[in-house]
mmCIF file of C-alpha atoms and ligand atoms in Angstrom:
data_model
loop_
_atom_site.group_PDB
_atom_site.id
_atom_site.type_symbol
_atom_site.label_atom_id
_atom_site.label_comp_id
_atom_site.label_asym_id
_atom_site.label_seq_id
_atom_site.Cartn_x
_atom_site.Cartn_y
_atom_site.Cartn_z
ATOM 1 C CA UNK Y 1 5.024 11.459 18.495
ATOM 2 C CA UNK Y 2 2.578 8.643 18.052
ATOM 3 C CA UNK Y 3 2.867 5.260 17.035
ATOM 4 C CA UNK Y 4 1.353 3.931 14.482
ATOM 5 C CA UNK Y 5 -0.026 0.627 15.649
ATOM 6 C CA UNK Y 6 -0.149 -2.047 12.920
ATOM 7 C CA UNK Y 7 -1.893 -5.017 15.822
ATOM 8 C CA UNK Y 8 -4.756 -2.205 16.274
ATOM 9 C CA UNK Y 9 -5.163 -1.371 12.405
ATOM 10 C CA UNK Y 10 -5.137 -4.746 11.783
ATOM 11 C CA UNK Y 11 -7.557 -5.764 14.269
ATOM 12 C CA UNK Y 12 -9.972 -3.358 12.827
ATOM 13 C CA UNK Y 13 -9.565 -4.287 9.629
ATOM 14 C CA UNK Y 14 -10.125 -7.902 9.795
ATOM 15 C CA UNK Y 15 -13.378 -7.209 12.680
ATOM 16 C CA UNK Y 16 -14.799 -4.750 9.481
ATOM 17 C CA UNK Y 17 -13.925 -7.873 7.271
ATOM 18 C CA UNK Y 18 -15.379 -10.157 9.203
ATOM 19 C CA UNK Y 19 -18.767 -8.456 9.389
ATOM 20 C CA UNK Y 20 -18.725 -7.668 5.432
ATOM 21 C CA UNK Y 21 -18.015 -11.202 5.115
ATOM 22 C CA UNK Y 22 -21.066 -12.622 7.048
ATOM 23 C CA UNK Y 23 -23.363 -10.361 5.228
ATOM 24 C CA UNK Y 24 -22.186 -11.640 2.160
ATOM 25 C CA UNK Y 25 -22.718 -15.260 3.383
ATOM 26 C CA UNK Y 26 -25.858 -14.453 4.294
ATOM 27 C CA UNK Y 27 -26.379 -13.346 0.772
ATOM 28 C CA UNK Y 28 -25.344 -16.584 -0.300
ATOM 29 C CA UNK Y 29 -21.785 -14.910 -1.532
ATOM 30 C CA UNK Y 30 -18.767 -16.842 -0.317
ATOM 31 C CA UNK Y 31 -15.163 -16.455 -0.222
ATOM 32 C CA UNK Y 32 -12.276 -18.651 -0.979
ATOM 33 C CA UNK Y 33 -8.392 -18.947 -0.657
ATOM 34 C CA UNK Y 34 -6.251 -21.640 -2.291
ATOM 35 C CA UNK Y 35 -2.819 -21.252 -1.678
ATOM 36 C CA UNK Y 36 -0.382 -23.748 -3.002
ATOM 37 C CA UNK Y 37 2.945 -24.628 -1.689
ATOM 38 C CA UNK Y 38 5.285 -26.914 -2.987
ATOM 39 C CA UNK Y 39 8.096 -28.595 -0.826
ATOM 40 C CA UNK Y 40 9.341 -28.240 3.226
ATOM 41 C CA UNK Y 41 10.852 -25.045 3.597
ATOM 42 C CA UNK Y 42 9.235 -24.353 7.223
ATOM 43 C CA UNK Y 43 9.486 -20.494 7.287
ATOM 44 C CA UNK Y 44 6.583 -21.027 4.036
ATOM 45 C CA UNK Y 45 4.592 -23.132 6.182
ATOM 46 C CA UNK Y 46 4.449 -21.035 9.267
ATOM 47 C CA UNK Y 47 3.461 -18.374 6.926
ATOM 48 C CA UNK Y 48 0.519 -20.608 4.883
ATOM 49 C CA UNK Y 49 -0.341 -21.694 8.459
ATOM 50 C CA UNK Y 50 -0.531 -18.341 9.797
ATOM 51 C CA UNK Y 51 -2.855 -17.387 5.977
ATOM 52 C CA UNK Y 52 -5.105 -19.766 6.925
ATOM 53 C CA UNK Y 53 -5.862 -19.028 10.477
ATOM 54 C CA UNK Y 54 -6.506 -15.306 9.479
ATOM 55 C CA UNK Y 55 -8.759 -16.399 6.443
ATOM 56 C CA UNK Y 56 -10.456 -18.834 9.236
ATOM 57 C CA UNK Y 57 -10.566 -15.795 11.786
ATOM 58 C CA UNK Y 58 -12.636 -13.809 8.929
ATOM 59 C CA UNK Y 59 -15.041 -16.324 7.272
ATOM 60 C CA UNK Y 60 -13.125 -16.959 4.545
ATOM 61 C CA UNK Y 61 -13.032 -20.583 3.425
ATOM 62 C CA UNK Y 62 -9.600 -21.838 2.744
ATOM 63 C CA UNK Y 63 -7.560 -24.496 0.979
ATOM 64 C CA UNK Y 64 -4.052 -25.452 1.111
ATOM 65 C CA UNK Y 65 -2.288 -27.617 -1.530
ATOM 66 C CA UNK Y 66 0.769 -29.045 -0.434
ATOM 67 C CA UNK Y 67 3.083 -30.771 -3.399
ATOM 68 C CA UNK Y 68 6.176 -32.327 -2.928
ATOM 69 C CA UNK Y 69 9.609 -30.991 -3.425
ATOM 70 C CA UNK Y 70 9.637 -33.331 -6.368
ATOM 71 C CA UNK Y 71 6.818 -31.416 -8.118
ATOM 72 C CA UNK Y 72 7.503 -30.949 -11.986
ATOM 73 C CA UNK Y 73 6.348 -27.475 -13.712
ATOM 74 C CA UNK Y 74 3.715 -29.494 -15.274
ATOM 75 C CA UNK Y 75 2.213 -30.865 -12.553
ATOM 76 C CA UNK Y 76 2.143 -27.220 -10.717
ATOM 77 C CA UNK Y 77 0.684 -25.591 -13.499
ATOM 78 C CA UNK Y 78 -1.575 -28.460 -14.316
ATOM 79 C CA UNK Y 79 -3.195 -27.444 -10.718
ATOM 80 C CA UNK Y 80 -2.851 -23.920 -10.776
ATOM 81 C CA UNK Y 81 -5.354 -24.417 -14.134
ATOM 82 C CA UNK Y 82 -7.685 -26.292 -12.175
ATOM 83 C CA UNK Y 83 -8.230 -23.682 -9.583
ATOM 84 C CA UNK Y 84 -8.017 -21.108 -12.030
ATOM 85 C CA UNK Y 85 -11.319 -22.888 -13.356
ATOM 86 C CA UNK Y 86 -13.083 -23.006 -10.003
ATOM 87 C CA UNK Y 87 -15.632 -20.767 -10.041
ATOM 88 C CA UNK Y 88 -15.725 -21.572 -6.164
ATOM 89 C CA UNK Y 89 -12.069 -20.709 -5.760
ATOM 90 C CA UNK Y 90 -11.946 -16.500 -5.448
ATOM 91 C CA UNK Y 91 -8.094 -16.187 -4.565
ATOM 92 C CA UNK Y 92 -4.922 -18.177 -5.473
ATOM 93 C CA UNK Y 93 -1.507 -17.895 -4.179
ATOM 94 C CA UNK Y 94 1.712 -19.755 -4.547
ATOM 95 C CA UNK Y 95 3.523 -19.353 -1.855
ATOM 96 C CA UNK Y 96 7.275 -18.338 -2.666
ATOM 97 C CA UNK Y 97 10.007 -19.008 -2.908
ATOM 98 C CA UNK Y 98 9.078 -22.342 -5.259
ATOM 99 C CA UNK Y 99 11.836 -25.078 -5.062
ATOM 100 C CA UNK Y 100 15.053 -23.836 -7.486
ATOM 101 C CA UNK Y 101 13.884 -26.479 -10.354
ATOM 102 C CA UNK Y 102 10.196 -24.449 -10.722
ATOM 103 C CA UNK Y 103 9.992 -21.291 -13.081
ATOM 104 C CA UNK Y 104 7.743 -19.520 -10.581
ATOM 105 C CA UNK Y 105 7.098 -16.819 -13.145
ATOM 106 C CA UNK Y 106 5.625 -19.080 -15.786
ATOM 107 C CA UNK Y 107 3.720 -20.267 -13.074
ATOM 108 C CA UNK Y 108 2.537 -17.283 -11.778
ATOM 109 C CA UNK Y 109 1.582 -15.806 -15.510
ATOM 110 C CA UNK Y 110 -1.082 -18.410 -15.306
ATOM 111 C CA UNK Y 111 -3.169 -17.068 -12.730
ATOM 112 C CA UNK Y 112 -5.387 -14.003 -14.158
ATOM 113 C CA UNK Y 113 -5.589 -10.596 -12.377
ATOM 114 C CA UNK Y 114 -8.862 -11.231 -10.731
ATOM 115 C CA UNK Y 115 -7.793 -13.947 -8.849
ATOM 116 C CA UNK Y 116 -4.310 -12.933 -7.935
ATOM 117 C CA UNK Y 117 -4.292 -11.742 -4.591
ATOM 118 C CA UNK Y 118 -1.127 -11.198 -4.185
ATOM 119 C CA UNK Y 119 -1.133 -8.185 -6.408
ATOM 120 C CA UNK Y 120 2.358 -9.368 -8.278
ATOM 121 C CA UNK Y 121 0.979 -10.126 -11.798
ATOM 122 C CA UNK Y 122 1.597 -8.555 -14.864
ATOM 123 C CA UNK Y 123 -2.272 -7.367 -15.237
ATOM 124 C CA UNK Y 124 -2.452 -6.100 -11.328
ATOM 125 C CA UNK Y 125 0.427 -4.037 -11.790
ATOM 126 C CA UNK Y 126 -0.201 -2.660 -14.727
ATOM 127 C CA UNK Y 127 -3.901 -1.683 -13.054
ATOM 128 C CA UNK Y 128 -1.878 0.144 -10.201
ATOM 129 C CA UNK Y 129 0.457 2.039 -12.799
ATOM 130 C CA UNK Y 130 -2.633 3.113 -14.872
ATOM 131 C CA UNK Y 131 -4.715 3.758 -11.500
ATOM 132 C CA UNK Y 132 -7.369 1.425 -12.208
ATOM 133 C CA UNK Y 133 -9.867 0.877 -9.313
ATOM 134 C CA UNK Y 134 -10.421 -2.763 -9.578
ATOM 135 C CA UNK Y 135 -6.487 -3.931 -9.057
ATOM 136 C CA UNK Y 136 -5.600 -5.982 -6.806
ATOM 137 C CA UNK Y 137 -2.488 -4.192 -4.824
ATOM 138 C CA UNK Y 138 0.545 -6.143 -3.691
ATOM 139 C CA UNK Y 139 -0.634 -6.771 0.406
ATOM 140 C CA UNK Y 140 2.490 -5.168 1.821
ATOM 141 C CA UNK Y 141 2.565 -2.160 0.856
ATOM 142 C CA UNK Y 142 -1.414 -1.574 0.618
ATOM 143 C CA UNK Y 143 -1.185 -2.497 4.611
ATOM 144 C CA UNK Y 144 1.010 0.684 4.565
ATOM 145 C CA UNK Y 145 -1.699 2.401 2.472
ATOM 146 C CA UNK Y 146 -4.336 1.898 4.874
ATOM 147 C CA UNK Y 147 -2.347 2.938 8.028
ATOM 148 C CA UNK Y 148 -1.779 6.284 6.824
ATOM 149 C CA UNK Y 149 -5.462 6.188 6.377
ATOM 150 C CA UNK Y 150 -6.308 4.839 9.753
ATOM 151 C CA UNK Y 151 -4.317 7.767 11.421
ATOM 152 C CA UNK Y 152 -5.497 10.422 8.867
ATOM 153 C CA UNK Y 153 -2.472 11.259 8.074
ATOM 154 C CA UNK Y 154 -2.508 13.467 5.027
ATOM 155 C CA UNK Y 155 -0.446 12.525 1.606
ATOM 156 C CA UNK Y 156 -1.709 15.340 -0.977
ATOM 157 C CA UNK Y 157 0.818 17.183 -2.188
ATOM 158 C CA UNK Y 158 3.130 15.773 0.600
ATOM 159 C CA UNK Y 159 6.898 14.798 -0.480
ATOM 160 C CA UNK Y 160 7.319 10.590 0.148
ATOM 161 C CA UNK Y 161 10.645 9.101 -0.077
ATOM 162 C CA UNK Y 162 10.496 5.514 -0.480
ATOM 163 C CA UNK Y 163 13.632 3.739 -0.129
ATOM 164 C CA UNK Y 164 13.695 0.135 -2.299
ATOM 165 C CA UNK Y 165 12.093 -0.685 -5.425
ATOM 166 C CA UNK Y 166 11.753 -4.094 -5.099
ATOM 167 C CA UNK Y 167 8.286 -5.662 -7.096
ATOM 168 C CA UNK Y 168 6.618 -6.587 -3.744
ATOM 169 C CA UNK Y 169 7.221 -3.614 -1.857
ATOM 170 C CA UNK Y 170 9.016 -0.401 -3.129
ATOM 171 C CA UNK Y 171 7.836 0.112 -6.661
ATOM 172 C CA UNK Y 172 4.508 -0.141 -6.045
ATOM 173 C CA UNK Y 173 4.372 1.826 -2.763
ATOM 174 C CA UNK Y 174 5.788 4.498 -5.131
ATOM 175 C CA UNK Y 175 3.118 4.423 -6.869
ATOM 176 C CA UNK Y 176 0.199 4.013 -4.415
ATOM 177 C CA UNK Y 177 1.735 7.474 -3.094
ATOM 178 C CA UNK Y 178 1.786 8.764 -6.697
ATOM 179 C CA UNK Y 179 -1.876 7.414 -6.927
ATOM 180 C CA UNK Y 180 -2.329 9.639 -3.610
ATOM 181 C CA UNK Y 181 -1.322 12.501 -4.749
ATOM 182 C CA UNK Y 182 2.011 12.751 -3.207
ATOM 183 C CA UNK Y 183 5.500 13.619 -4.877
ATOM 184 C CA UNK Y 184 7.016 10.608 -4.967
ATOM 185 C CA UNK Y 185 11.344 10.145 -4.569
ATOM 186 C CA UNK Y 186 12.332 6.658 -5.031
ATOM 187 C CA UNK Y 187 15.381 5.608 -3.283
ATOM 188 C CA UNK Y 188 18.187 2.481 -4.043
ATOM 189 C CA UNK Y 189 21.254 0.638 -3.162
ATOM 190 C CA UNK Y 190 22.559 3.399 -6.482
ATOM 191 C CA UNK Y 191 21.198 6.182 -4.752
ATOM 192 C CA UNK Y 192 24.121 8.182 -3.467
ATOM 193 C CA UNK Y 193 23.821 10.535 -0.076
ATOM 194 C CA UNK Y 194 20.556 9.046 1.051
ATOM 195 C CA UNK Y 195 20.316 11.335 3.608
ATOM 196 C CA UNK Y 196 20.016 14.142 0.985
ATOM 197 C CA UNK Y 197 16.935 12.344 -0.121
ATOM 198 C CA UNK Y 198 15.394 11.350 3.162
ATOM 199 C CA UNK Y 199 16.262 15.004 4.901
ATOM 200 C CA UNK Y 200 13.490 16.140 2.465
ATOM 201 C CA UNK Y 201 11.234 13.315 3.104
ATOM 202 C CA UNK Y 202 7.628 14.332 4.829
ATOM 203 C CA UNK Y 203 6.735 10.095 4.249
ATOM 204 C CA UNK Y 204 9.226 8.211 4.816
ATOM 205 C CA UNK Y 205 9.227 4.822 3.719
ATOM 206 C CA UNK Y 206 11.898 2.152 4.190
ATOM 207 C CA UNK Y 207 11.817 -1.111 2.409
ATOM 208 C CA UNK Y 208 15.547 -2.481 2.089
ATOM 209 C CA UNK Y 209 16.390 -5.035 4.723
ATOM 210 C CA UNK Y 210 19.103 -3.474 6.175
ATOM 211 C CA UNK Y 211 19.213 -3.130 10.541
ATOM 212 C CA UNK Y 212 19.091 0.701 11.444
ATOM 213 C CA UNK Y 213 20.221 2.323 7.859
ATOM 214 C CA UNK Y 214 18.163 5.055 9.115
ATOM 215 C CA UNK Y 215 19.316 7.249 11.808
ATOM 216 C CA UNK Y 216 17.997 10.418 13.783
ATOM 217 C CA UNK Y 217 20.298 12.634 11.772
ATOM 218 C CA UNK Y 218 18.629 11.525 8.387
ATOM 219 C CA UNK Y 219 15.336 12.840 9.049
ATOM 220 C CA UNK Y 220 13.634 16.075 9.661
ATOM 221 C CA UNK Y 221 11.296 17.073 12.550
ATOM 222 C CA UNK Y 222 7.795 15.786 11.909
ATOM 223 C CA UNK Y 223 8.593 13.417 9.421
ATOM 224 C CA UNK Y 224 5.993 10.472 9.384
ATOM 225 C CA UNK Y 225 8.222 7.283 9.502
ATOM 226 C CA UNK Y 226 6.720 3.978 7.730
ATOM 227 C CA UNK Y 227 9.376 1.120 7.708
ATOM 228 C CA UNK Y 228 8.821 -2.455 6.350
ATOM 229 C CA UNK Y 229 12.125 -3.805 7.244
ATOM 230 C CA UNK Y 230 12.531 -6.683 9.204
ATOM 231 C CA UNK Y 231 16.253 -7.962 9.813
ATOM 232 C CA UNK Y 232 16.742 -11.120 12.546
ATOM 233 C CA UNK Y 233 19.817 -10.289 14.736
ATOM 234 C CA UNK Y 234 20.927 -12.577 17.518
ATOM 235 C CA UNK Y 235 17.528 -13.727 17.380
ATOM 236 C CA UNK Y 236 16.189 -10.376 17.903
ATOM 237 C CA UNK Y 237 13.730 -8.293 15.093
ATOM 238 C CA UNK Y 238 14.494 -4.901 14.225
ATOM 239 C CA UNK Y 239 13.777 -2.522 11.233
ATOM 240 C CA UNK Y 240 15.591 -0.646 8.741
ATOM 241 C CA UNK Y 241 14.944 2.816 10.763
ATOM 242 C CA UNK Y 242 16.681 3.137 13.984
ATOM 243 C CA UNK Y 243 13.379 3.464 16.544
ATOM 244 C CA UNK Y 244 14.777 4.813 19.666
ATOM 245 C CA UNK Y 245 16.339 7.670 17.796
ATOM 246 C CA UNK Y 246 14.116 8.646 14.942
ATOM 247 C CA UNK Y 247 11.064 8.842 17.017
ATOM 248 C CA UNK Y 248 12.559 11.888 18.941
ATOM 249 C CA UNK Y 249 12.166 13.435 15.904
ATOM 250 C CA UNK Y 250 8.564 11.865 14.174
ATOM 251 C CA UNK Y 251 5.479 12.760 14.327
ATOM 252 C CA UNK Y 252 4.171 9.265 13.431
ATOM 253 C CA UNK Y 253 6.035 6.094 13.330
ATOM 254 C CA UNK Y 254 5.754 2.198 12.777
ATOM 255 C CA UNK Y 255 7.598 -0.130 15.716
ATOM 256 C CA UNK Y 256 9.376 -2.936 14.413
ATOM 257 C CA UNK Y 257 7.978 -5.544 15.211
ATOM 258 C CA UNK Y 258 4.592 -4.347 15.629
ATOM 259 C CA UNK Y 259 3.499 -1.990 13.102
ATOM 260 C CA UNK Y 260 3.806 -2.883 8.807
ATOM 261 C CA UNK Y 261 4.313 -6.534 9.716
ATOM 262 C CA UNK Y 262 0.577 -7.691 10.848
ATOM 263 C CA UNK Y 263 -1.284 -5.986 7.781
ATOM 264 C CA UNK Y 264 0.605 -7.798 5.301
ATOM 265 C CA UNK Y 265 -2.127 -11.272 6.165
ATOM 266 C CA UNK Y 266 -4.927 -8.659 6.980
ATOM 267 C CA UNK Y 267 -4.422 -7.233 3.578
ATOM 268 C CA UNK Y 268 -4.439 -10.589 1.479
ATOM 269 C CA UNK Y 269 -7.591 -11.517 3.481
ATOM 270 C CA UNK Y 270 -9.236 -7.949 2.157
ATOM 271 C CA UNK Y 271 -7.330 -9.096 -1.547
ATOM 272 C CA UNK Y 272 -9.536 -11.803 -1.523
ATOM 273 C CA UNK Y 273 -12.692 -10.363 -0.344
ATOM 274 C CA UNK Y 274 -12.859 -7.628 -3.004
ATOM 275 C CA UNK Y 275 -11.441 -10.379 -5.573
ATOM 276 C CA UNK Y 276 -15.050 -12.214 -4.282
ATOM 277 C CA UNK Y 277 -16.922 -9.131 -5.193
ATOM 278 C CA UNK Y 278 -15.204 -7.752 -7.822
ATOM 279 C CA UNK Y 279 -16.635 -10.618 -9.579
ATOM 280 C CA UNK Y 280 -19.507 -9.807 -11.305
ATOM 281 C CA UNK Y 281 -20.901 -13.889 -10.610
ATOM 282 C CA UNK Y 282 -20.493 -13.116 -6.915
ATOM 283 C CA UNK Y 283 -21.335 -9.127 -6.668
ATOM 284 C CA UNK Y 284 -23.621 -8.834 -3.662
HETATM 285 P P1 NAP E 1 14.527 -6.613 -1.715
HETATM 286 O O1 NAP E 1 13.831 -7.236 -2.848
HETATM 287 O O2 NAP E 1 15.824 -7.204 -1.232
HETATM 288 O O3 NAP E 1 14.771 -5.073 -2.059
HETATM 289 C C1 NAP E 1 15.539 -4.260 -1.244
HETATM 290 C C2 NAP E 1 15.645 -2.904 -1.867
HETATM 291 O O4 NAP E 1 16.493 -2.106 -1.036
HETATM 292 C C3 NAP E 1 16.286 -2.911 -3.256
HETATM 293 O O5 NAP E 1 15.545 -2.079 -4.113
HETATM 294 C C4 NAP E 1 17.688 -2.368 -3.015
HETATM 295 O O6 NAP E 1 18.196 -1.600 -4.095
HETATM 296 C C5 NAP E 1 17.457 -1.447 -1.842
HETATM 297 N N1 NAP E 1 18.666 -1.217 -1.069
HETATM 298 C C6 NAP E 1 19.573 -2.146 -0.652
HETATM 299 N N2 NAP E 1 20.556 -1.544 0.049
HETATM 300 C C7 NAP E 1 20.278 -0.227 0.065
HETATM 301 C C8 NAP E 1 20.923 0.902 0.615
HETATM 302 N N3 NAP E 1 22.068 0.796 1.302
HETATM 303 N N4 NAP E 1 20.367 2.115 0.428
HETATM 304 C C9 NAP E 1 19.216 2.252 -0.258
HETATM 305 N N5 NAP E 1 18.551 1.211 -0.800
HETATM 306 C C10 NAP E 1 19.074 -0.022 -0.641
HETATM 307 O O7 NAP E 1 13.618 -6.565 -0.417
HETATM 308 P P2 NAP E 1 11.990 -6.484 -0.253
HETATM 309 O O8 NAP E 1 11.412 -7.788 -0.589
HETATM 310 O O9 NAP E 1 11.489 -5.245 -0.880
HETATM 311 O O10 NAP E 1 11.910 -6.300 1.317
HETATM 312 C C11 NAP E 1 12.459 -5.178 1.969
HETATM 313 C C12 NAP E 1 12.368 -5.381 3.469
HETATM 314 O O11 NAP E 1 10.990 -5.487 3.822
HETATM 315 C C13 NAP E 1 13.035 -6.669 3.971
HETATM 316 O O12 NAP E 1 13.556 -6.445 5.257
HETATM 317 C C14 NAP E 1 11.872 -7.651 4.033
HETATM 318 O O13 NAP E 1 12.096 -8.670 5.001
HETATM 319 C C15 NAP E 1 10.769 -6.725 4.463
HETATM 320 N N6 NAP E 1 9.428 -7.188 4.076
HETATM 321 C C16 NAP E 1 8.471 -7.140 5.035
HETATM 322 C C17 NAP E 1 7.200 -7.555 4.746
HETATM 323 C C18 NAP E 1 6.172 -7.503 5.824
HETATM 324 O O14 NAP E 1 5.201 -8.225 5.786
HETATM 325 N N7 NAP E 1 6.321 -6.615 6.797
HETATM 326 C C19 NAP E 1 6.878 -8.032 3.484
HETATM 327 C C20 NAP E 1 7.850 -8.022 2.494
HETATM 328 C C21 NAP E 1 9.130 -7.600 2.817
HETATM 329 P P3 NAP E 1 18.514 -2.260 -5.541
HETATM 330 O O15 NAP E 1 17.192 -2.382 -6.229
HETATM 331 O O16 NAP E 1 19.404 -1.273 -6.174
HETATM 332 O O17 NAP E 1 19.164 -3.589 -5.265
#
């Protein structure tokens, strides 16, 4: 069995990034982030802290705009707009969730495709459903993307079972798969006898939020275990797969915490590199 280290991956990534970056620079191409959160929730700002330390780490310029809790719709959009019309500005994010009053959906319409790193509009995931190579893919479960590429691990004509459909992380890990040639099962919280489903899984993919849903005898010998889940217990992170005893029975396998976690930042960094280049103004 071997672990599929997300820290590593990661850490390879962004060193690739980095140097891509700087020759880009040096071509007089930069790159930058604007991410825009409104109000105090503090689990948002560890996470827009943590954005713009890896955008830092990487050569990416960044921006943060902070508006209050007290922020009307207009006044959101109004800036969205403005960095919308920054030909300097290559990525923008709101970071959710928005305070209850904002219709983060309007909000989010207004930001096109090529600038929406976070993969979640309309236009980016209607790229990924058609297969189009310039869409931006949701950073989640691209991260998982790229460590099944990392390890080599082979997805033609292999069977993935993908449990969740959320829009961030289930549906279009279905369809990355799908794009990869794999036959794709997607699994829900209507999805009776699971473990009929994930007994036949090669790719295994677990995306529901739910501590240890997956257990040893769910799986079958050689499976390659991928699990996004991360559910706080007594202060304590685990995933939706139960590690100890699934991994008897892998052949790879992500740790919780440890493994789809750290590409999630890694990816948006990459999201807004190739949004830089993507752009014809700023093609190097
Ligand atoms: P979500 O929007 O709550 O979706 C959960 C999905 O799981 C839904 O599709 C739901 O089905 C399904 N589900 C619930 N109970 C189930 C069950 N008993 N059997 C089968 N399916 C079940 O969650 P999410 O945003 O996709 O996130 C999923 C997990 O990944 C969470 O633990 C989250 O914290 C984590 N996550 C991690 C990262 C990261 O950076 N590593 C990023 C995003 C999310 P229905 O559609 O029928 O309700």
């Amino acid at each position: 069995m071997q672990i599929i280290d997300g820290k590593l991956v990661s850490k390879t990534i962004r060193e690739e990034l980095k140097r891509k970056i700087e020759l880009a620079n040096s071509q007089g191409v930069s790159f930058k982030l604007t991410v825009i959160i409104v109000g105090n929730d503090p689990a948002s700002e560890i996470y827009v802290n943590n954005k713009a330390k890896g955008c830092a780490e990487v050569g990416i310029l960044s921006e943060t705009v902070k508006m209050p809790e007290s922020t009307t719709q207009a006044e959101l959009e109004s800036v969205i707009s403005d960095k919308v019309n920054d030909d300097s500005v290559t990525g923008i994010l709101v970071q959710l969730p928005l305070p209850k009053h904002l219709d983060s959906q309007s909000a989010l319409k207004l930001i096109p495709p090529e600038k929406d790193v976070d993969g979640f509009s309309d236009g980016n995931v209607g790229k990924l459903t058609l297969f189009k190579q310039d869409a931006l893919f949701s950073c989640t479960p691209f991260g998982m993307i790229k460590l099944l590429e990392y390890y080599n691990i082979p997805l033609c004509g292999k069977h993935a079972v993908v449990i969740g459909r959320s829009n961030i992380v289930g549906k279009p890990m279905s369809l990355m798969l799908l794009n990869k040639d794999c036959t794709v099962t997607v699994c829900h919280s209507r999805t009776p006898n699971l473990a009929d489903f994930t007994k036949n899984a090669d790719i295994l993919v677990c995306a529901v939020g739910k501590k240890h849903l997956i257990t040893a005898d769910m799986v079958k010998d050689g499976v390659v275990v991928l699990d996004a889940g991360i559910n706080r217990v007594d202060g304590k992170i685990y995933g939706d797969v139960d590690f100890d005893g699934v991994s008897q029975k892998a052949s790879y396998i992500t740790p919780v915490p440890g493994g789809v976690g750290p590409m999630t930042i890694t990816m948006l960094l990459y999201n807004t590199y190739l949004a830089g280049i993507n752009d014809e103004k700023r093609r190097v």
